[in-house]
Short mmCIF file of C-alpha atoms in Angstrom, two decimals:
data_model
loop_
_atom_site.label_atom_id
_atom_site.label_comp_id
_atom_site.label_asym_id
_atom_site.label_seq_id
_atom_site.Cartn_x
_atom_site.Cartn_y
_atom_site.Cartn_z
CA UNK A 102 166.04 64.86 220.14
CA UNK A 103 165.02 62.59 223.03
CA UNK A 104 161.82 61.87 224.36
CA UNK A 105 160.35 59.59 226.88
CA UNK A 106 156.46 61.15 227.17
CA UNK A 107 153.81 59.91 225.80
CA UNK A 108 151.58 63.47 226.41
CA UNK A 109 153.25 67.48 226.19
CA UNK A 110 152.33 68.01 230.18
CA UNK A 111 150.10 71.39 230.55
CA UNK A 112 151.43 73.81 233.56
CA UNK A 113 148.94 76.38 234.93
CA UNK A 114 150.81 79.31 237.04
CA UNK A 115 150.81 77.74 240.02
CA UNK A 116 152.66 74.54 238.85
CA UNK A 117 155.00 76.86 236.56
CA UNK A 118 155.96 79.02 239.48
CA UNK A 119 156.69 75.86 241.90
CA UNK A 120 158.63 74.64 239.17
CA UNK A 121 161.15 77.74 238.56
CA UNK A 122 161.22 78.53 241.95
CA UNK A 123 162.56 75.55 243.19
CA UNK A 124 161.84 75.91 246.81
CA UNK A 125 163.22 79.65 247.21
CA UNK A 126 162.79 80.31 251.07
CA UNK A 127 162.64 84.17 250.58
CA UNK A 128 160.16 85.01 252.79
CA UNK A 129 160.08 88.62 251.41
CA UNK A 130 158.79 87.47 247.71
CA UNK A 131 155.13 87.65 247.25
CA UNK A 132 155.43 85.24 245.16
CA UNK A 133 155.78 82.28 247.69
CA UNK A 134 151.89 83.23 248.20
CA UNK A 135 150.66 82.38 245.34
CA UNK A 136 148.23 78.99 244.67
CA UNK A 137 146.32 76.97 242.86
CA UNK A 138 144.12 79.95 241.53
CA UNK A 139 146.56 82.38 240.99
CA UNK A 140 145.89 84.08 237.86
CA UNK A 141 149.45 86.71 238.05
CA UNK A 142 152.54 86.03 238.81
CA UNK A 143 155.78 87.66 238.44
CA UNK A 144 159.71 87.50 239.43
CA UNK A 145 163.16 88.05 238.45
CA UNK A 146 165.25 85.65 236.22
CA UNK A 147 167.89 85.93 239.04
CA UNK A 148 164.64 83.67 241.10
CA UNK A 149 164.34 81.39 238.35
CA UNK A 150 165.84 78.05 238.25
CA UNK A 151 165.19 76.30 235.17
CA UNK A 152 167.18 73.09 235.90
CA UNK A 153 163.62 71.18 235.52
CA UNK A 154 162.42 72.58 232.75
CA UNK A 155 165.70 72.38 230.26
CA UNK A 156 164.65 70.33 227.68
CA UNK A 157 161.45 69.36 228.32
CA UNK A 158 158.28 70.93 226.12
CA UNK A 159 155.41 72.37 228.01
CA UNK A 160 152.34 73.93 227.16
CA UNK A 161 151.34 77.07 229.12
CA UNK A 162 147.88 77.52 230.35
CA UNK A 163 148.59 81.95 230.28
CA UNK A 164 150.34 84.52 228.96
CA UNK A 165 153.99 85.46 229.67
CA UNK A 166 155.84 88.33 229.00
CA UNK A 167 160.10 87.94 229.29
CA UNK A 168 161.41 91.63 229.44
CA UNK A 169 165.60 91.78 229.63
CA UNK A 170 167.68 94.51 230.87
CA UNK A 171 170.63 92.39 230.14
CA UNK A 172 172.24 89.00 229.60
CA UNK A 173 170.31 86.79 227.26
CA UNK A 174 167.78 83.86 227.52
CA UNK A 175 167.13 81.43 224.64
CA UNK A 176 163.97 79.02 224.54
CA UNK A 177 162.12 76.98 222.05
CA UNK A 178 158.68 78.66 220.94
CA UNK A 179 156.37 76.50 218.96
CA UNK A 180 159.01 74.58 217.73
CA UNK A 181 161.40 78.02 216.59
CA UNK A 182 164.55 78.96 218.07
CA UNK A 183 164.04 82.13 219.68
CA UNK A 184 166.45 84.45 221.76
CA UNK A 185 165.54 87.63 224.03
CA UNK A 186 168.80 89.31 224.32
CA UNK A 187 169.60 93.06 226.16
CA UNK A 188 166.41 95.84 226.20
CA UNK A 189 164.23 93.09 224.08
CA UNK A 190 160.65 92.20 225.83
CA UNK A 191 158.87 89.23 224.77
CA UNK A 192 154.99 88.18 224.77
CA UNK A 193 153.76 84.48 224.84
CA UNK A 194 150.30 83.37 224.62
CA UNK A 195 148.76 80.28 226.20
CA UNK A 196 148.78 77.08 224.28
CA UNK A 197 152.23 77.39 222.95
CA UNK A 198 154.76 74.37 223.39
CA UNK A 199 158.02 75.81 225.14
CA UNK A 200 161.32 74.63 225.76
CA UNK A 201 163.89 76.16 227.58
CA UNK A 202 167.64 76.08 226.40
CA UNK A 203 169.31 78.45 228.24
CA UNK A 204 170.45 81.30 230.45
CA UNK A 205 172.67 83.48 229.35
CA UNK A 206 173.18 85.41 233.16
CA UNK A 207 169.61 86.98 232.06
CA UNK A 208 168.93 90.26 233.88
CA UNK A 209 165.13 91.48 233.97
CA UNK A 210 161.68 89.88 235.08
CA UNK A 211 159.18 87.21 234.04
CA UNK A 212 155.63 88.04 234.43
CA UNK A 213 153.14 85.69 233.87
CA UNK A 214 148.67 85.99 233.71
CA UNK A 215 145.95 84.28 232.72
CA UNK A 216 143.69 85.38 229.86
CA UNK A 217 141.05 85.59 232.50
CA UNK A 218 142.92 88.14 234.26
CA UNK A 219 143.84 90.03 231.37
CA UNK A 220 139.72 90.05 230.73
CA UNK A 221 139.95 92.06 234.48
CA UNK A 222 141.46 95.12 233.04
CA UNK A 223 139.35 97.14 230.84
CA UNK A 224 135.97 97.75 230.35
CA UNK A 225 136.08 97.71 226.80
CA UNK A 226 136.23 93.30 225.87
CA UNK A 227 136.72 94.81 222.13
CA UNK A 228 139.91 96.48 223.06
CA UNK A 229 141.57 92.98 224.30
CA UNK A 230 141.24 92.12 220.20
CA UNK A 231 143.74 94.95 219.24
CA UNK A 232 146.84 93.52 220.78
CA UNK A 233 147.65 91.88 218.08
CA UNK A 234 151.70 90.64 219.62
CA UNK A 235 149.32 88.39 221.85
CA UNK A 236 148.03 86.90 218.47
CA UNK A 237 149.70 83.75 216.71
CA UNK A 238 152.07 84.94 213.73
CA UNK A 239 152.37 88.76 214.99
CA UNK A 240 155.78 90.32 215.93
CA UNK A 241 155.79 89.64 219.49
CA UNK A 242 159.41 90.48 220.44
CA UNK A 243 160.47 94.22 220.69
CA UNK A 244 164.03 96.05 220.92
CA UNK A 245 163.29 99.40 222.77
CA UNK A 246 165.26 101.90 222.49
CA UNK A 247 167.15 103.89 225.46
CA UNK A 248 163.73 105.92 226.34
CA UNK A 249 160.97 103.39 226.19
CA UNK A 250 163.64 100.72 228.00
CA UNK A 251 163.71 103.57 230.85
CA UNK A 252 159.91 103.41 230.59
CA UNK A 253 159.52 99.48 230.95
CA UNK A 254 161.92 99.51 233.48
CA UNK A 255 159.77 101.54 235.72
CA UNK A 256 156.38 99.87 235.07
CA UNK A 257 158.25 96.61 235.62
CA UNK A 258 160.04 97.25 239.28
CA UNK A 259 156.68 98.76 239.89
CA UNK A 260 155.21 95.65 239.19
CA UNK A 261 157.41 94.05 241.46
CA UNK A 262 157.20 96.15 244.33
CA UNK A 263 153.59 95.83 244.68
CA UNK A 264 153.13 92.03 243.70
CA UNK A 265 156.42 91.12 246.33
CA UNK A 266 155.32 93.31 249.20
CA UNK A 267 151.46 93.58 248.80
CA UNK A 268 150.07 96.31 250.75
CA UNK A 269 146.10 97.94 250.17
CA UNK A 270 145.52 98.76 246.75
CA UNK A 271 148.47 96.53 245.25
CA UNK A 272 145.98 94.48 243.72
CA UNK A 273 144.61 97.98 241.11
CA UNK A 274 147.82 99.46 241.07
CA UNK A 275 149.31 95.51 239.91
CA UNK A 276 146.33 95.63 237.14
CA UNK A 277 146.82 99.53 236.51
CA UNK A 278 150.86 98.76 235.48
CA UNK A 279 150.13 95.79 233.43
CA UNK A 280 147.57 97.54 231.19
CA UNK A 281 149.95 100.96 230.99
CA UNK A 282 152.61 97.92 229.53
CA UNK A 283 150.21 96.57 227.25
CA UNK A 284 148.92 99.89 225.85
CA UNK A 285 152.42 100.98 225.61
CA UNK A 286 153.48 97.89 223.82
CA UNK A 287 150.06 98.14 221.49
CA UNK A 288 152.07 101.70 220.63
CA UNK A 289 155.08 100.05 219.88
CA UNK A 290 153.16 97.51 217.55
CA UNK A 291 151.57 100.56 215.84
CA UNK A 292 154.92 102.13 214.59
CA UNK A 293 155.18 104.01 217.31
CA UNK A 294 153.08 107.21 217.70
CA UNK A 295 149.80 105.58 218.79
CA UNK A 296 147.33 106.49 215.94
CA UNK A 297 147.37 103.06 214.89
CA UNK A 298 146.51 99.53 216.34
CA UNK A 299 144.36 100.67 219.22
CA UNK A 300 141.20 99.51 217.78
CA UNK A 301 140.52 102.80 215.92
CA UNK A 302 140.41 102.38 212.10
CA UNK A 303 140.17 98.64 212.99
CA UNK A 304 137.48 97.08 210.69
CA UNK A 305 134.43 94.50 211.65
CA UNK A 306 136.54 91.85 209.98
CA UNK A 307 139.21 92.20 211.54
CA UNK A 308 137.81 91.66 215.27
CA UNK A 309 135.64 88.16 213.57
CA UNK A 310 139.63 87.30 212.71
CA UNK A 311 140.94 88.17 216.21
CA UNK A 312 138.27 86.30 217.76
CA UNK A 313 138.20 83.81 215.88
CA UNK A 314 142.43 83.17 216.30
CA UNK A 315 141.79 83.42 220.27
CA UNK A 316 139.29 80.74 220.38
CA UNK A 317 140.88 78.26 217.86
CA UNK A 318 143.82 78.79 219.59
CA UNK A 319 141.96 77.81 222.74
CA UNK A 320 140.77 74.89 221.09
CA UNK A 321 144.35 73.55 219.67
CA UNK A 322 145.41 74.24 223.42
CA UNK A 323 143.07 71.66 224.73
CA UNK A 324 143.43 69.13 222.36
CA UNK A 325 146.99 69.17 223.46
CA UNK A 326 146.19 68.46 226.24
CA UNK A 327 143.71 65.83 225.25
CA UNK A 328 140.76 67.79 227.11
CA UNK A 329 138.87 67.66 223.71
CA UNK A 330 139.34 65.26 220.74
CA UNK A 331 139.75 66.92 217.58
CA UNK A 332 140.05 70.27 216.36
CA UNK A 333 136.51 72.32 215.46
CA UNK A 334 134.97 72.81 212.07
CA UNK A 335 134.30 76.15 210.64
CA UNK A 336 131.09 76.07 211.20
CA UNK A 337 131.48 75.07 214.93
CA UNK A 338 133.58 77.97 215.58
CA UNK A 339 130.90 80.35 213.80
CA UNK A 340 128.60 78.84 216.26
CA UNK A 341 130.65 79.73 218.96
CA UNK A 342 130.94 83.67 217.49
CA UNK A 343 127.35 83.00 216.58
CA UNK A 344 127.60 84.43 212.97
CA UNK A 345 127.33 82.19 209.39
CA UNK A 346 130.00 80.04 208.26
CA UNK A 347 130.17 81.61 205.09
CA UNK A 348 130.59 84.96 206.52
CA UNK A 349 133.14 83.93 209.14
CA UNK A 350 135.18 82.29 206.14
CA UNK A 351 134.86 85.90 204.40
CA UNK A 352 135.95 87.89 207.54
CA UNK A 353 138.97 85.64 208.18
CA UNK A 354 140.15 86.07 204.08
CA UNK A 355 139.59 89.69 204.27
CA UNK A 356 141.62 89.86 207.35
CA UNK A 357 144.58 87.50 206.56
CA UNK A 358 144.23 86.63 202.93
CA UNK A 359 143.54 82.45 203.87
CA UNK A 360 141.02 80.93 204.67
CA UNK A 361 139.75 79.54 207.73
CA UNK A 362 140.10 76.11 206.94
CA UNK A 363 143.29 76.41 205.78
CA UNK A 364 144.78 78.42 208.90
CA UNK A 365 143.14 75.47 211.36
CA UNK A 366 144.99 72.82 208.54
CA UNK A 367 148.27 74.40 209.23
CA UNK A 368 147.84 74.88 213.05
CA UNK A 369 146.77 70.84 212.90
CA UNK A 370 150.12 70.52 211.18
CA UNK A 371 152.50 72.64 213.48
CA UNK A 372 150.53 70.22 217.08
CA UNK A 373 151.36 67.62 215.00
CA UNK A 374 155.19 68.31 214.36
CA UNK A 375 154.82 69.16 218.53
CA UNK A 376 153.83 65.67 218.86
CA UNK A 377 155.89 63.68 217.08
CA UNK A 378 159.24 65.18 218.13
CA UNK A 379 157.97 65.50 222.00
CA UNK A 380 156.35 62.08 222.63
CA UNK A 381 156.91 58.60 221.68
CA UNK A 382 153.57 57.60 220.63
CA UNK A 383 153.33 55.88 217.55
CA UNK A 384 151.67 57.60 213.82
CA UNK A 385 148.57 56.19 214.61
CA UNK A 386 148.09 57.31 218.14
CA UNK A 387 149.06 60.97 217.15
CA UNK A 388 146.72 60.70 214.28
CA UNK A 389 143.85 59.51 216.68
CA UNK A 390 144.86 62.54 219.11
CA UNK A 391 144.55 65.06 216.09
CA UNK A 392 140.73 63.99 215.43
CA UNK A 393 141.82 61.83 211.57
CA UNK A 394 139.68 58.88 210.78
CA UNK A 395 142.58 56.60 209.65
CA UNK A 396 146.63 57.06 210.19
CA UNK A 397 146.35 57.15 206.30
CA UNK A 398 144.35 60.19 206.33
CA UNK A 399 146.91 61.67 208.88
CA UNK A 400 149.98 60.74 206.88
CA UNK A 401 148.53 62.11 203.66
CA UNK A 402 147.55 65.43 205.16
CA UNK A 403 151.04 65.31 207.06
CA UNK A 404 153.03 65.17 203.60
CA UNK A 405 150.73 67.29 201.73
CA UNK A 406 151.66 70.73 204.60
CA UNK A 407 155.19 69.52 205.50
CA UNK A 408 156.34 67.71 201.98
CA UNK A 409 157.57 64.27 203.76
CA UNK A 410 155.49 61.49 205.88
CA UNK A 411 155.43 61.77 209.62
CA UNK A 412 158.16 59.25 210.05
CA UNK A 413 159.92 61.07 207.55
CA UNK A 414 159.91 63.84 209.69
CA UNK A 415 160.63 62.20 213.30
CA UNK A 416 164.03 60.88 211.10
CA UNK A 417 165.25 64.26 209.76
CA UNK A 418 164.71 65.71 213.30
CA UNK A 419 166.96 63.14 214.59
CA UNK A 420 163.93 62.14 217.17
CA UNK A 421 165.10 59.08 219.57
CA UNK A 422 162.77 57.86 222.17
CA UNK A 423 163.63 56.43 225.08
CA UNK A 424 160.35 54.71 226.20
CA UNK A 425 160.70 51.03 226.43
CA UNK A 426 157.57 48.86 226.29
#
C-alpha cells in the first residue's frame, strides 16, 4: 500500500459528486444542479466515474446508500473489504474512510444525504435512533429477495425521476421516498415483519447508546479531519447528552455489553490503523493527531488493541510511502 498524503481529505456532497461525475454534460440530470449546500444527491453507477477516486481513502461528510440491480462494486469500508453484488443495498454513514476498488459493470443507483437532511424527515428526532444499519457495527448490507428488490426498485427510479427532472413538489415527494426506503429497510433489520426495531419495545438505554454512537462518531469524524484535537472523555460526551457519567457508562453496558471507554479506545485504534496505512506522517505525528501525551503512550495503547507496535503494523500491511522530504 502506497501513500503520498499527509491528511485522509474529507469530501462533502458537492465535492463527491464533482468528483464521480467527471464533467458529465447531460443537461437532463438534476444532478448537474447541485452545490456547495446540497444536502441529497443521487445517480446511476452507469454516471459514475471513479477513475479519481481508485485508491485513494476518503472520509465522507453524509450518508450513502449503494443499491445494485446487477453487476458488482467492491470498495474498502473502514479498512474491510466489502462487495455489493446483484439485489444487495448498502448503507454508509458519515465519518467512514472509503476506498474504491472496483466496478464490476455495476447496475443500480448511488444516493447520497446529509445527516441534516435525514433530521428533515420525521417529526419524531427519537425515531432517527432506531435505524440501527446507519449505526457503526450493525448489519448494514441486505440481499432482498425477488419481492422487496421489485419494491426498492420502484422507490429508487422514483427517486430518480423526481431528483433528475425536478418539477413542484419533487422536493416532499424526494423526502417522502427516502423515508418509505428507510422504514422499509428498518423492517428488513427487524427480521422482517415490522414488530421489531421501530422504536417500539426499544428501551431508555438503548436510545443513551444510539446517541451516544452518533455523536462519538461525529467526534472521531472531525478529528480526522483535524477540526478538533483529540477524541472526548466520557464525561464530555455525557455533557453533551446532558445526563451523569456514571449513568451514561451504565446505559452504554446495558446496551452493548462494553463500556464506553472501551468502545471510544477501540474506535481510537481503528483512526489510527486509517492513519498509518493512508498517510506518511511519522508515529509521533499520528500520535499527536489522536490527542496522546507522548508517542510512547500511543505505541503502548497501539500494541495493547492491535497486539504489535504501530510500525509493526505499517510493515505487515506492506505500507510504502512515497513522500519525499
Amino acid at each position: 500500500m502506497t501513500t503520498t498524503q499527509k491528511y485522509i481529505p474529507s469530501l462533502n456532497i458537492y465535492s463527491f459528486a464533482e468528483s464521480i461525475l467527471n464533467g458529465s454534460k447531460d443537461k437532463s440530470k438534476g444532478y448537474l444542479k447541485i452545490s456547495q449546500k446540497s444536502e441529497f444527491f443521487m445517480c446511476q453507477f452507469s454516471d459514475m466515474h471513479v477513475d479519481n477516486l481508485m485508491d485513494s481513502p476518503y472520509i465522507y461528510d453524509f450518508f450513502t446508500i449503494y443499491f445494485v440491480e446487477s453487476g458488482s462494486l467492491a470498495k474498502i469500508n473502514q479498512l474491510e473489504s466489502l462487495e455489493i453484488g446483484a439485489k444487495q443495498i448498502f448503507f454508509s454513514k458519515p465519518g467512514e474512510i472509503k476506498t474504491w476498488q472496483k466496478m464490476n459493470n455495476p447496475k443500480g443507483y448511488l444516493v447520497a444525504f446529509t445527516l441534516d437532511y435525514l433530521l428533515l424527515l420525521i417529526d419524531n428526532k427519537n425515531l432517527i435512533n432506531t435505524f440501527e444499519y446507519l449505526m457503526p457495527h450493525s448489519r448494514r448490507k441486505f440481499s432482498l429477495d425477488s419481492p422487496r428488490f421489485i419494491l426498492y426498485n420502484t422507490i429508487f427510479k422514483e427517486l430518480a425521476n423526481e431528483f433528475n427532472k425536478p418539477r413542484k413538489y419533487s422536493a416532499e415527494l424526494i423526502k417522502f421516498w427516502l423515508f418509505v426506503l428507510l422504514i422499509k429497510t428498518n423492517r428488513i433489520y427487524a427480521n422482517g415483519d415490522g414488530s421489531r426495531g421501530l422504536g417500539i419495545h426499544k428501551k431508555s438505554s438503548d436510545f443513551i447508546y444510539s446517541k451516544f454512537m452518533l455523536i462519538m462518531e461525529k467526534n472521531f469524524k472531525d478529528l480526522a479531519s483535524q477540526q478538533v484535537e483529540r477524541p472526548f472523555l466520557v464525561r464530555e460526551f455525557a455533557e453533551m447528552l446532558s445526563i451523569n457519567p456514571t449513568y451514561l457508562g451504565e446505559c452504554v453496558r446495558k446496551a452493548s455489553g462494553k463500556s464506553a471507554k472501551s468502545i471510544i479506545n477501540q474506535r481510537t485504534a481503528l483512526l489510527a490503523k486509517c492513519q498509518l496505512l493512508h498517510t506518511y506522517n511519522n508515529i509521533s505525528e499520528i500520535a499527536y493527531q489522536l490527542g496522546f501525551e507522548s508517542a510512547g503512550y500511543f505505541i503502548r495503547f497501539f500494541k495493547k488493541y492491535e497486539g504489535v507496535t504501530p510500525l509493526e503494523y505499517r510493515k505487515l500491511n506492506g505500507f510504502q510511502s512515497m513522500h519525499t522530504s
